[in-house]
Amino acid sequence: VTMRLPSESEEPASAEVVQVLRHAARLARGAGRAEIEVADLANALAELLPAPAARAPVARVTPYRDGPLLLRGAFELTDQDGNAIPTRRTTVALCRCGRSQLRPFCDGTHKLTGFQADSAAERPPARACD
Ligand code: FES
Protein backbone atom coordinates (compact mmCIF):
# COMPACT_ATOMS: atom_id res chain seq x y z
CA VAL A 1 0.00 0.00 0.00
CA THR A 2 1.35 3.38 -0.95
CA MET A 3 0.08 6.95 -0.72
CA ARG A 4 0.92 10.02 -2.69
CA LEU A 5 3.07 12.39 -0.69
CA PRO A 6 1.17 15.50 0.40
CA SER A 7 2.43 18.73 -1.04
CA GLU A 8 3.17 21.65 1.25
CA SER A 9 0.33 23.70 -0.32
CA GLU A 10 -2.53 21.18 0.10
CA GLU A 11 -5.45 22.16 2.32
CA PRO A 12 -5.22 20.20 5.58
CA ALA A 13 -8.10 17.94 6.65
CA SER A 14 -6.90 18.37 10.18
CA ALA A 15 -3.66 19.58 11.64
CA GLU A 16 -2.93 16.23 13.30
CA VAL A 17 -3.47 14.20 10.12
CA VAL A 18 -1.25 16.54 8.14
CA GLN A 19 1.40 16.37 10.85
CA VAL A 20 1.39 12.56 10.70
CA LEU A 21 1.45 12.52 6.88
CA ARG A 22 4.29 15.00 6.71
CA HIS A 23 6.31 13.08 9.27
CA ALA A 24 5.63 9.84 7.37
CA ALA A 25 6.72 11.61 4.18
CA ARG A 26 9.97 12.66 5.84
CA LEU A 27 10.54 9.06 6.93
CA ALA A 28 9.85 7.81 3.37
CA ARG A 29 12.17 10.42 1.85
CA GLY A 30 14.81 9.53 4.43
CA ALA A 31 14.55 5.91 3.27
CA GLY A 32 14.99 7.05 -0.35
CA ARG A 33 11.36 6.49 -1.37
CA ALA A 34 8.96 8.88 -3.10
CA GLU A 35 5.83 7.24 -1.66
CA ILE A 36 4.63 6.68 1.88
CA GLU A 37 4.25 3.07 2.97
CA VAL A 38 2.10 1.78 5.81
CA ALA A 39 5.23 1.25 7.88
CA ASP A 40 6.05 4.95 7.50
CA LEU A 41 2.60 5.86 8.84
CA ALA A 42 2.96 3.45 11.74
CA ASN A 43 6.41 4.79 12.57
CA ALA A 44 5.18 8.39 12.30
CA LEU A 45 2.28 7.67 14.62
CA ALA A 46 4.56 5.88 17.09
CA GLU A 47 6.97 8.80 17.12
CA LEU A 48 4.32 11.52 17.37
CA LEU A 49 1.94 9.94 19.88
CA PRO A 50 2.84 10.40 23.54
CA ALA A 51 4.27 7.38 25.34
CA PRO A 52 1.66 5.35 27.27
CA ALA A 53 2.90 6.70 30.60
CA ALA A 54 2.46 10.27 29.35
CA ARG A 55 -1.15 9.75 28.20
CA ALA A 56 -4.12 10.71 30.32
CA PRO A 57 -4.04 9.03 33.71
CA VAL A 58 -6.44 6.18 34.32
CA ALA A 59 -8.66 5.61 37.32
CA ARG A 60 -10.15 2.20 38.11
CA VAL A 61 -13.41 1.71 39.97
CA THR A 62 -14.03 -1.74 41.46
CA PRO A 63 -17.29 -2.67 43.19
CA TYR A 64 -16.43 -4.95 46.10
CA ARG A 65 -18.81 -7.76 46.95
CA ASP A 66 -21.12 -6.62 49.76
CA GLY A 67 -19.00 -3.50 50.14
CA PRO A 68 -17.88 -0.18 48.73
CA LEU A 69 -16.61 0.98 45.38
CA LEU A 70 -12.83 1.15 45.46
CA LEU A 71 -11.46 3.98 43.37
CA ARG A 72 -7.78 3.66 42.49
CA GLY A 73 -5.37 5.60 40.35
CA ALA A 74 -5.28 9.16 39.15
CA PHE A 75 -8.69 10.66 39.87
CA GLU A 76 -10.31 13.88 40.89
CA LEU A 77 -13.24 13.62 43.28
CA THR A 78 -15.83 16.39 43.08
CA ASP A 79 -19.41 16.97 44.13
CA GLN A 80 -22.03 17.48 41.44
CA ASP A 81 -21.29 21.20 41.38
CA GLY A 82 -17.64 20.55 40.58
CA ASN A 83 -16.33 21.43 44.04
CA ALA A 84 -13.33 19.35 44.98
CA ILE A 85 -13.77 16.72 47.67
CA PRO A 86 -10.31 16.62 49.16
CA THR A 87 -8.45 13.38 49.60
CA ARG A 88 -4.73 12.80 49.76
CA ARG A 89 -5.02 9.13 48.91
CA THR A 90 -4.66 7.40 45.57
CA THR A 91 -7.15 4.73 46.68
CA VAL A 92 -10.47 5.56 48.33
CA ALA A 93 -13.55 3.50 49.21
CA LEU A 94 -16.81 5.10 48.12
CA CYS A 95 -20.01 4.09 49.91
CA ARG A 96 -22.59 2.31 47.79
CA CYS A 97 -24.85 1.11 50.60
CA GLY A 98 -25.98 4.64 51.44
CA ARG A 99 -25.50 4.20 55.21
CA SER A 100 -22.06 5.73 55.75
CA GLN A 101 -21.77 8.73 58.05
CA LEU A 102 -18.80 9.93 55.94
CA ARG A 103 -20.40 9.91 52.48
CA PRO A 104 -19.23 9.77 49.83
CA PHE A 105 -16.64 7.65 51.64
CA CYS A 106 -17.28 4.22 53.14
CA ASP A 107 -17.01 4.06 56.95
CA GLY A 108 -17.60 0.31 57.27
CA THR A 109 -21.28 0.57 58.18
CA HIS A 110 -22.16 -1.72 55.26
CA LYS A 111 -20.90 -4.64 57.37
CA LEU A 112 -23.21 -3.79 60.28
CA THR A 113 -26.26 -3.39 58.05
CA GLY A 114 -25.70 -6.59 56.07
CA PHE A 115 -25.49 -4.79 52.74
CA GLN A 116 -25.38 -7.27 49.89
CA ALA A 117 -24.33 -6.71 46.32
CA ASP A 118 -22.35 -8.60 43.74
CA SER A 119 -19.01 -7.41 42.51
CA ALA A 120 -20.00 -8.09 38.91
CA ALA A 121 -22.54 -6.00 37.03
CA GLU A 122 -26.12 -6.91 37.85
CA ARG A 123 -28.48 -7.81 35.04
CA PRO A 124 -32.18 -7.04 34.99
CA PRO A 125 -34.37 -10.12 35.48
CA ALA A 126 -35.76 -11.64 32.29
CA ARG A 127 -39.34 -10.66 31.61
CA ALA A 128 -41.92 -13.47 31.65
CA CYS A 129 -43.35 -12.54 28.25
CA ASP A 130 -39.95 -12.49 26.45
S1 FES B 1 -20.38 0.81 51.46
FE1 FES B 1 -19.35 0.94 53.30
S2 FES B 1 -20.57 2.21 54.51
FE2 FES B 1 -21.63 2.10 52.65
PDB file of C-alpha atoms and ligand atoms in Angstrom:
ATOM      1  CA  VAL A   1       0.000   0.000   0.000  1.00  0.00           C
ATOM      2  CA  THR A   2       1.351   3.376  -0.945  1.00  0.00           C
ATOM      3  CA  MET A   3       0.084   6.947  -0.718  1.00  0.00           C
ATOM      4  CA  ARG A   4       0.916  10.022  -2.686  1.00  0.00           C
ATOM      5  CA  LEU A   5       3.073  12.393  -0.691  1.00  0.00           C
ATOM      6  CA  PRO A   6       1.165  15.498   0.395  1.00  0.00           C
ATOM      7  CA  SER A   7       2.434  18.726  -1.036  1.00  0.00           C
ATOM      8  CA  GLU A   8       3.167  21.648   1.250  1.00  0.00           C
ATOM      9  CA  SER A   9       0.334  23.696  -0.319  1.00  0.00           C
ATOM     10  CA  GLU A  10      -2.527  21.179   0.099  1.00  0.00           C
ATOM     11  CA  GLU A  11      -5.455  22.162   2.321  1.00  0.00           C
ATOM     12  CA  PRO A  12      -5.220  20.204   5.576  1.00  0.00           C
ATOM     13  CA  ALA A  13      -8.097  17.940   6.649  1.00  0.00           C
ATOM     14  CA  SER A  14      -6.899  18.372  10.178  1.00  0.00           C
ATOM     15  CA  ALA A  15      -3.660  19.579  11.636  1.00  0.00           C
ATOM     16  CA  GLU A  16      -2.934  16.231  13.296  1.00  0.00           C
ATOM     17  CA  VAL A  17      -3.469  14.197  10.123  1.00  0.00           C
ATOM     18  CA  VAL A  18      -1.254  16.542   8.143  1.00  0.00           C
ATOM     19  CA  GLN A  19       1.400  16.368  10.849  1.00  0.00           C
ATOM     20  CA  VAL A  20       1.393  12.557  10.704  1.00  0.00           C
ATOM     21  CA  LEU A  21       1.450  12.518   6.885  1.00  0.00           C
ATOM     22  CA  ARG A  22       4.287  15.001   6.712  1.00  0.00           C
ATOM     23  CA  HIS A  23       6.310  13.076   9.270  1.00  0.00           C
ATOM     24  CA  ALA A  24       5.630   9.837   7.371  1.00  0.00           C
ATOM     25  CA  ALA A  25       6.718  11.614   4.176  1.00  0.00           C
ATOM     26  CA  ARG A  26       9.969  12.664   5.842  1.00  0.00           C
ATOM     27  CA  LEU A  27      10.538   9.060   6.935  1.00  0.00           C
ATOM     28  CA  ALA A  28       9.848   7.814   3.375  1.00  0.00           C
ATOM     29  CA  ARG A  29      12.167  10.415   1.847  1.00  0.00           C
ATOM     30  CA  GLY A  30      14.806   9.526   4.429  1.00  0.00           C
ATOM     31  CA  ALA A  31      14.546   5.914   3.267  1.00  0.00           C
ATOM     32  CA  GLY A  32      14.989   7.047  -0.348  1.00  0.00           C
ATOM     33  CA  ARG A  33      11.360   6.488  -1.374  1.00  0.00           C
ATOM     34  CA  ALA A  34       8.958   8.879  -3.105  1.00  0.00           C
ATOM     35  CA  GLU A  35       5.828   7.235  -1.661  1.00  0.00           C
ATOM     36  CA  ILE A  36       4.625   6.679   1.884  1.00  0.00           C
ATOM     37  CA  GLU A  37       4.248   3.068   2.969  1.00  0.00           C
ATOM     38  CA  VAL A  38       2.097   1.780   5.815  1.00  0.00           C
ATOM     39  CA  ALA A  39       5.231   1.246   7.883  1.00  0.00           C
ATOM     40  CA  ASP A  40       6.050   4.955   7.500  1.00  0.00           C
ATOM     41  CA  LEU A  41       2.601   5.864   8.840  1.00  0.00           C
ATOM     42  CA  ALA A  42       2.961   3.451  11.741  1.00  0.00           C
ATOM     43  CA  ASN A  43       6.408   4.790  12.572  1.00  0.00           C
ATOM     44  CA  ALA A  44       5.183   8.393  12.297  1.00  0.00           C
ATOM     45  CA  LEU A  45       2.279   7.671  14.624  1.00  0.00           C
ATOM     46  CA  ALA A  46       4.562   5.881  17.092  1.00  0.00           C
ATOM     47  CA  GLU A  47       6.969   8.804  17.118  1.00  0.00           C
ATOM     48  CA  LEU A  48       4.315  11.515  17.373  1.00  0.00           C
ATOM     49  CA  LEU A  49       1.944   9.938  19.884  1.00  0.00           C
ATOM     50  CA  PRO A  50       2.842  10.400  23.536  1.00  0.00           C
ATOM     51  CA  ALA A  51       4.269   7.381  25.338  1.00  0.00           C
ATOM     52  CA  PRO A  52       1.657   5.353  27.269  1.00  0.00           C
ATOM     53  CA  ALA A  53       2.900   6.703  30.598  1.00  0.00           C
ATOM     54  CA  ALA A  54       2.463  10.269  29.347  1.00  0.00           C
ATOM     55  CA  ARG A  55      -1.147   9.754  28.204  1.00  0.00           C
ATOM     56  CA  ALA A  56      -4.118  10.708  30.321  1.00  0.00           C
ATOM     57  CA  PRO A  57      -4.038   9.026  33.714  1.00  0.00           C
ATOM     58  CA  VAL A  58      -6.443   6.178  34.318  1.00  0.00           C
ATOM     59  CA  ALA A  59      -8.658   5.614  37.319  1.00  0.00           C
ATOM     60  CA  ARG A  60     -10.150   2.204  38.105  1.00  0.00           C
ATOM     61  CA  VAL A  61     -13.405   1.706  39.968  1.00  0.00           C
ATOM     62  CA  THR A  62     -14.029  -1.740  41.464  1.00  0.00           C
ATOM     63  CA  PRO A  63     -17.292  -2.671  43.186  1.00  0.00           C
ATOM     64  CA  TYR A  64     -16.426  -4.953  46.099  1.00  0.00           C
ATOM     65  CA  ARG A  65     -18.811  -7.765  46.946  1.00  0.00           C
ATOM     66  CA  ASP A  66     -21.119  -6.618  49.764  1.00  0.00           C
ATOM     67  CA  GLY A  67     -19.002  -3.497  50.137  1.00  0.00           C
ATOM     68  CA  PRO A  68     -17.879  -0.184  48.734  1.00  0.00           C
ATOM     69  CA  LEU A  69     -16.612   0.980  45.380  1.00  0.00           C
ATOM     70  CA  LEU A  70     -12.828   1.148  45.458  1.00  0.00           C
ATOM     71  CA  LEU A  71     -11.457   3.982  43.372  1.00  0.00           C
ATOM     72  CA  ARG A  72      -7.782   3.660  42.489  1.00  0.00           C
ATOM     73  CA  GLY A  73      -5.375   5.596  40.352  1.00  0.00           C
ATOM     74  CA  ALA A  74      -5.284   9.159  39.149  1.00  0.00           C
ATOM     75  CA  PHE A  75      -8.693  10.664  39.869  1.00  0.00           C
ATOM     76  CA  GLU A  76     -10.306  13.878  40.886  1.00  0.00           C
ATOM     77  CA  LEU A  77     -13.242  13.615  43.276  1.00  0.00           C
ATOM     78  CA  THR A  78     -15.830  16.388  43.083  1.00  0.00           C
ATOM     79  CA  ASP A  79     -19.405  16.974  44.130  1.00  0.00           C
ATOM     80  CA  GLN A  80     -22.028  17.478  41.438  1.00  0.00           C
ATOM     81  CA  ASP A  81     -21.288  21.200  41.375  1.00  0.00           C
ATOM     82  CA  GLY A  82     -17.637  20.551  40.584  1.00  0.00           C
ATOM     83  CA  ASN A  83     -16.335  21.426  44.040  1.00  0.00           C
ATOM     84  CA  ALA A  84     -13.326  19.347  44.981  1.00  0.00           C
ATOM     85  CA  ILE A  85     -13.775  16.718  47.672  1.00  0.00           C
ATOM     86  CA  PRO A  86     -10.312  16.616  49.157  1.00  0.00           C
ATOM     87  CA  THR A  87      -8.455  13.377  49.602  1.00  0.00           C
ATOM     88  CA  ARG A  88      -4.734  12.795  49.759  1.00  0.00           C
ATOM     89  CA  ARG A  89      -5.022   9.126  48.909  1.00  0.00           C
ATOM     90  CA  THR A  90      -4.662   7.396  45.565  1.00  0.00           C
ATOM     91  CA  THR A  91      -7.153   4.725  46.680  1.00  0.00           C
ATOM     92  CA  VAL A  92     -10.469   5.561  48.329  1.00  0.00           C
ATOM     93  CA  ALA A  93     -13.547   3.505  49.208  1.00  0.00           C
ATOM     94  CA  LEU A  94     -16.814   5.101  48.124  1.00  0.00           C
ATOM     95  CA  CYS A  95     -20.010   4.089  49.912  1.00  0.00           C
ATOM     96  CA  ARG A  96     -22.590   2.312  47.790  1.00  0.00           C
ATOM     97  CA  CYS A  97     -24.845   1.114  50.596  1.00  0.00           C
ATOM     98  CA  GLY A  98     -25.981   4.643  51.444  1.00  0.00           C
ATOM     99  CA  ARG A  99     -25.505   4.198  55.211  1.00  0.00           C
ATOM    100  CA  SER A 100     -22.065   5.735  55.750  1.00  0.00           C
ATOM    101  CA  GLN A 101     -21.768   8.728  58.053  1.00  0.00           C
ATOM    102  CA  LEU A 102     -18.804   9.933  55.937  1.00  0.00           C
ATOM    103  CA  ARG A 103     -20.404   9.912  52.476  1.00  0.00           C
ATOM    104  CA  PRO A 104     -19.233   9.770  49.832  1.00  0.00           C
ATOM    105  CA  PHE A 105     -16.641   7.648  51.639  1.00  0.00           C
ATOM    106  CA  CYS A 106     -17.277   4.223  53.138  1.00  0.00           C
ATOM    107  CA  ASP A 107     -17.011   4.056  56.948  1.00  0.00           C
ATOM    108  CA  GLY A 108     -17.598   0.309  57.270  1.00  0.00           C
ATOM    109  CA  THR A 109     -21.284   0.575  58.177  1.00  0.00           C
ATOM    110  CA  HIS A 110     -22.163  -1.719  55.259  1.00  0.00           C
ATOM    111  CA  LYS A 111     -20.897  -4.645  57.365  1.00  0.00           C
ATOM    112  CA  LEU A 112     -23.212  -3.787  60.277  1.00  0.00           C
ATOM    113  CA  THR A 113     -26.257  -3.392  58.050  1.00  0.00           C
ATOM    114  CA  GLY A 114     -25.704  -6.591  56.072  1.00  0.00           C
ATOM    115  CA  PHE A 115     -25.487  -4.785  52.743  1.00  0.00           C
ATOM    116  CA  GLN A 116     -25.376  -7.275  49.889  1.00  0.00           C
ATOM    117  CA  ALA A 117     -24.334  -6.707  46.316  1.00  0.00           C
ATOM    118  CA  ASP A 118     -22.346  -8.603  43.735  1.00  0.00           C
ATOM    119  CA  SER A 119     -19.007  -7.407  42.514  1.00  0.00           C
ATOM    120  CA  ALA A 120     -20.005  -8.090  38.906  1.00  0.00           C
ATOM    121  CA  ALA A 121     -22.543  -6.003  37.032  1.00  0.00           C
ATOM    122  CA  GLU A 122     -26.123  -6.906  37.850  1.00  0.00           C
ATOM    123  CA  ARG A 123     -28.476  -7.812  35.042  1.00  0.00           C
ATOM    124  CA  PRO A 124     -32.184  -7.039  34.985  1.00  0.00           C
ATOM    125  CA  PRO A 125     -34.371 -10.118  35.481  1.00  0.00           C
ATOM    126  CA  ALA A 126     -35.758 -11.644  32.291  1.00  0.00           C
ATOM    127  CA  ARG A 127     -39.343 -10.657  31.612  1.00  0.00           C
ATOM    128  CA  ALA A 128     -41.919 -13.471  31.654  1.00  0.00           C
ATOM    129  CA  CYS A 129     -43.354 -12.543  28.247  1.00  0.00           C
ATOM    130  CA  ASP A 130     -39.953 -12.488  26.448  1.00  0.00           C
TER     131      ASP A 130
HETATM  132  S1  FES B   1     -20.383   0.806  51.463  1.00  0.00           S
HETATM  133 FE1  FES B   1     -19.346   0.939  53.295  1.00  0.00          FE
HETATM  134  S2  FES B   1     -20.573   2.212  54.510  1.00  0.00           S
HETATM  135 FE2  FES B   1     -21.627   2.103  52.652  1.00  0.00          FE
END
